[in-house]
Short mmCIF file of C-alpha atoms in Angstrom, two decimals:
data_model
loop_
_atom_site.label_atom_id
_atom_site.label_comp_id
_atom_site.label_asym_id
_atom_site.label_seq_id
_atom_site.Cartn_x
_atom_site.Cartn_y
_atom_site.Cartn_z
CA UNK A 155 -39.74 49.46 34.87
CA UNK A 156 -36.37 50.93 33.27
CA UNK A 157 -34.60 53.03 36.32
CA UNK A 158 -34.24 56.15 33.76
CA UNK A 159 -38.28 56.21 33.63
CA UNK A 160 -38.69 55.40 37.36
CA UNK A 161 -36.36 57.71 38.91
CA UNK A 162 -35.62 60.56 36.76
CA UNK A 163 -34.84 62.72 39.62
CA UNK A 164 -32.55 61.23 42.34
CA UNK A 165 -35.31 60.12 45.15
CA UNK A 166 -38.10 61.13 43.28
CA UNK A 167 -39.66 57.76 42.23
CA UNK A 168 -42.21 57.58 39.48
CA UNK A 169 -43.78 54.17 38.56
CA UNK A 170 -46.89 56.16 36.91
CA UNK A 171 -46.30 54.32 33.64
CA UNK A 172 -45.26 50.82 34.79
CA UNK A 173 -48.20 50.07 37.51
CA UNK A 174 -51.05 50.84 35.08
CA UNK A 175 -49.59 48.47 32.21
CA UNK A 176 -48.67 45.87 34.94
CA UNK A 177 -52.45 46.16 36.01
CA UNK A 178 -54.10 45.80 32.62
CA UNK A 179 -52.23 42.71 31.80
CA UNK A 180 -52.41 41.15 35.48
CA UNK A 181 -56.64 41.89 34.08
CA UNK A 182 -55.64 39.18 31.52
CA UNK A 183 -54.05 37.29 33.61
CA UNK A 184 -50.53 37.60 30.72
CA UNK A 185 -47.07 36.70 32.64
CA UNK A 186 -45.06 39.18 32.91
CA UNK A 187 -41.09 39.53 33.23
CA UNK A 188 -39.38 42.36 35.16
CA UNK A 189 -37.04 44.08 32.66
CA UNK A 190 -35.01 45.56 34.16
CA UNK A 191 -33.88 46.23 37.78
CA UNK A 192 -30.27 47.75 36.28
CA UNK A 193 -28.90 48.55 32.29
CA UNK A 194 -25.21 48.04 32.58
CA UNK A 195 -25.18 50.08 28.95
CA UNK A 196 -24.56 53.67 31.04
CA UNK A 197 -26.24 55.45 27.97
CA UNK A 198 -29.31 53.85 29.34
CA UNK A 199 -28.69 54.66 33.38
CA UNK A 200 -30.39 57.52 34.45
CA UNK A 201 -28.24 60.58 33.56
CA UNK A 202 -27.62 61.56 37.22
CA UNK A 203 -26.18 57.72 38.04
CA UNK A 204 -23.86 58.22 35.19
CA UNK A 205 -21.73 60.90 37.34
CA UNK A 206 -21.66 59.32 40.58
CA UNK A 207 -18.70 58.31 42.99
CA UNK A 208 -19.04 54.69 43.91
CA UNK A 209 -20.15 54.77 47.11
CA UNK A 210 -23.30 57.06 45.93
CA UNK A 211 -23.67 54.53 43.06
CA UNK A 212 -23.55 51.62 45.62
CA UNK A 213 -26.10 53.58 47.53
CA UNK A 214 -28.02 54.82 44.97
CA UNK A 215 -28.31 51.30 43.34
CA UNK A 216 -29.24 49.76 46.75
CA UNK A 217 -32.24 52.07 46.82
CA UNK A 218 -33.12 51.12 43.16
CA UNK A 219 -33.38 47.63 43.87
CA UNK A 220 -35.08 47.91 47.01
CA UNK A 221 -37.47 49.96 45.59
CA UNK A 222 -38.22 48.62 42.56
CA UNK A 223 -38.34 44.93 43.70
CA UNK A 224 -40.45 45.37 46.56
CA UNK A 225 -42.78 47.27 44.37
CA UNK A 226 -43.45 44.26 42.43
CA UNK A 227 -42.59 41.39 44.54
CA UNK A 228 -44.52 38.49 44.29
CA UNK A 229 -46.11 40.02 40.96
CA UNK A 230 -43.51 38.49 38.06
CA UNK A 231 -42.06 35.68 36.95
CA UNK A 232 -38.49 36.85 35.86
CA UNK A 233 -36.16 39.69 36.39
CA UNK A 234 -33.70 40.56 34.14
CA UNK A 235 -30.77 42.27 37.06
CA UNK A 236 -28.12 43.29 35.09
CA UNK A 237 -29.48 44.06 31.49
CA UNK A 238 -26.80 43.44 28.60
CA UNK A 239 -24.33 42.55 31.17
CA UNK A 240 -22.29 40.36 28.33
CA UNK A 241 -21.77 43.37 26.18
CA UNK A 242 -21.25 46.01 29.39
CA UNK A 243 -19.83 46.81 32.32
CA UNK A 244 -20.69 50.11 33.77
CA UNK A 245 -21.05 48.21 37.28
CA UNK A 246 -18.37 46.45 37.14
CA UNK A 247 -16.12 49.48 35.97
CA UNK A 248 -17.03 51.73 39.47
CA UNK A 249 -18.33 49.48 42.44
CA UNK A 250 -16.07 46.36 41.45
CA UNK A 251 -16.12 43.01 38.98
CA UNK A 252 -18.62 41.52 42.19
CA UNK A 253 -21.07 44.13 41.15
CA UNK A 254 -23.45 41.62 39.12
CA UNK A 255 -23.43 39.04 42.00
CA UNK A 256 -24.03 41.31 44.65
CA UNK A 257 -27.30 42.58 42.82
CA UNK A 258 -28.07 38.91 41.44
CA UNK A 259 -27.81 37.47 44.87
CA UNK A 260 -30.11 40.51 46.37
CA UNK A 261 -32.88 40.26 43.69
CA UNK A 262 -32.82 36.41 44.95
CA UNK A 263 -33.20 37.12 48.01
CA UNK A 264 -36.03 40.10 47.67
CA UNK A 265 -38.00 37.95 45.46
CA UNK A 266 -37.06 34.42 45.44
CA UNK A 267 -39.83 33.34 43.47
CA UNK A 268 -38.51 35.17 40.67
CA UNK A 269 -35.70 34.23 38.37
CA UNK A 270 -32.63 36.59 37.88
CA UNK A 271 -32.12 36.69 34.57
CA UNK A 272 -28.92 37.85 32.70
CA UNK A 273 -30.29 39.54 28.84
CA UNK A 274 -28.10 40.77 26.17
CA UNK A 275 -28.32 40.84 21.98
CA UNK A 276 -26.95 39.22 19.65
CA UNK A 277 -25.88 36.24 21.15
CA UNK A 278 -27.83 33.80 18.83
CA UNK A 279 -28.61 36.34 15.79
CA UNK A 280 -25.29 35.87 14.23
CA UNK A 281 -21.98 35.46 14.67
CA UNK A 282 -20.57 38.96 13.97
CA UNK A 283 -20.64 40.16 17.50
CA UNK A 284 -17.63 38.60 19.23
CA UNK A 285 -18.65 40.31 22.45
CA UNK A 286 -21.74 38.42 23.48
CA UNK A 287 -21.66 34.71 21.06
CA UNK A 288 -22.39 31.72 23.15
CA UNK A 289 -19.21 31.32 24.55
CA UNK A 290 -19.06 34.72 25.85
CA UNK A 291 -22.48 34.24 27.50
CA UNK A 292 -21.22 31.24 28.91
CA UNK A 293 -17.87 32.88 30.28
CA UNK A 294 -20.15 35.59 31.96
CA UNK A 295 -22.47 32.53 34.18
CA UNK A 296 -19.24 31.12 35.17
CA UNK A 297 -18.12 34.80 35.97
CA UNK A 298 -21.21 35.36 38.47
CA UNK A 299 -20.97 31.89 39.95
CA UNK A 300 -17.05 32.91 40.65
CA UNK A 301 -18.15 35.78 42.59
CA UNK A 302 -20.52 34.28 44.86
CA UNK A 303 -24.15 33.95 43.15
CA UNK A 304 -25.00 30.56 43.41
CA UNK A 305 -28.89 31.37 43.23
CA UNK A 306 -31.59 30.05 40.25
CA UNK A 307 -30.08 31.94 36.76
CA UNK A 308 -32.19 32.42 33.40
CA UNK A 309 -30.45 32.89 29.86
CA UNK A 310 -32.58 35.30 28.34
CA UNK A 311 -31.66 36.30 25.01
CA UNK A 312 -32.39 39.22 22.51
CA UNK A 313 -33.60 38.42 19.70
CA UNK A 314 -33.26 41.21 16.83
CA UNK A 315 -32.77 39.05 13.43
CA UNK A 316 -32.36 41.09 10.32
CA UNK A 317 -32.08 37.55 8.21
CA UNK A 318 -32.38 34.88 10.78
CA UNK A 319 -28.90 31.89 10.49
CA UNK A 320 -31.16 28.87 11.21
CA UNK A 321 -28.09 26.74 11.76
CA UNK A 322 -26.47 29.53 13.49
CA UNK A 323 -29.48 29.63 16.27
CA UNK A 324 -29.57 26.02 16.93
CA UNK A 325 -25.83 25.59 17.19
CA UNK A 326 -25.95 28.63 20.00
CA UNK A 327 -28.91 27.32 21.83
CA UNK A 328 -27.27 23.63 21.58
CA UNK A 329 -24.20 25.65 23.11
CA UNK A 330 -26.30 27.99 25.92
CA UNK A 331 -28.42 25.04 27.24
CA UNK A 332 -25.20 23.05 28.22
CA UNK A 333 -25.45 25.81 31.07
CA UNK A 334 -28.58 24.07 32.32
CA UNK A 335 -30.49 26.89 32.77
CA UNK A 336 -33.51 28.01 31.62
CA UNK A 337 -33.51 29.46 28.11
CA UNK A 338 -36.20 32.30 26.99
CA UNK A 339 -36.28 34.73 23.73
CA UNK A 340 -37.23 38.00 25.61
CA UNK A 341 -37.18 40.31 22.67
CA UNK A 342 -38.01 38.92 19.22
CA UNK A 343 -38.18 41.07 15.70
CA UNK A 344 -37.07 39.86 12.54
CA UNK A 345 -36.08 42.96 9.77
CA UNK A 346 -36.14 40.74 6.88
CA UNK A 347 -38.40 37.81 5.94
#
């Protein structure tokens, strides 16, 4: 459901991949979790977005979310908006610091039976990463709310251990759920056992 694999080519939209696996696990009836409408890492836009003035981007992304949304609406239980939004800010950089919210608030209002979820890494597999620990996660919520989303929020967090900090996790999650949001691993692997 990335926007790179969906719309390779400006206005040529291509969801031949993502409706066939959405269909064989709607067959098992499996919950799935929109990831993602946007990747704020711009190594991981599409490689024609990358270039764009901000008014095409604003249009361009309008489109995107439109499109993809609708596609799927009614169909999952999450979306993650703004992928790795704690770590960049490739939205934020050309169409404004509101950029999240806008497309937070949207996605609400498309699907409102869907969470919004923000998703980055390494927030709770170590403490190396100054850029996206608890507190930075936290900073980031208070960031959206600032700028106008008020809507339903999900933390969803990345989880690529190498050695997993046992203390380290539960501290952070003791930390994130003081948000009062939900909480969900959306990406688990562990290197090392």
């Amino acid at each position: 459901m990335k926007w790179y694999a969906n719309e390779k080519i400006p206005g040529q939209l291509d969801y031949n991949v993502a409706d066939p696996m959405l269909s064989l696990v709607q067959k098992y009836n499996i919950k799935v979790r929109g990831h993602n409408v946007f990747w704020d890492n711009p190594h991981n836009m599409p490689s024609w977005a990358r270039y764009l003035s901000p008014v095409q981007l604003s249009s361009a992304a309008s489109r995107r979310i439109n499109s993809v949304m609708n596609r799927y609406l009614g169909q999952l239980i999450h979306w993650d908006v703004v992928n790795e939004n704690v770590h960049f800010s490739f939205l934020e950089q050309i169409l404004g610091k509101n950029a999240p919210a806008v497309y937070y608030k949207k996605a609400n209002e498309i699907d409102s039976k869907s969470i919004p979820f923000l998703n980055d890494f390494n927030t709770i597999e170590h403490g190396f990463d100054g850029t996206s620990n608890p507190a930075k996660y936290l900073e980031k919520i208070k960031e959206l709310r600032s700028h106008g989303y008020n809507g339903p929020l999900g933390i969803g967090l990345q989880g690529h251990f190498v050695t997993p900090n046992l203390p380290y996790i539960r501290s952070s999650l003791d930390m994130l759920a003081s948000a009062g949001l939900p909480i969900w691993i959306t990406e688990l692997d562990v290197a090392n056992t």
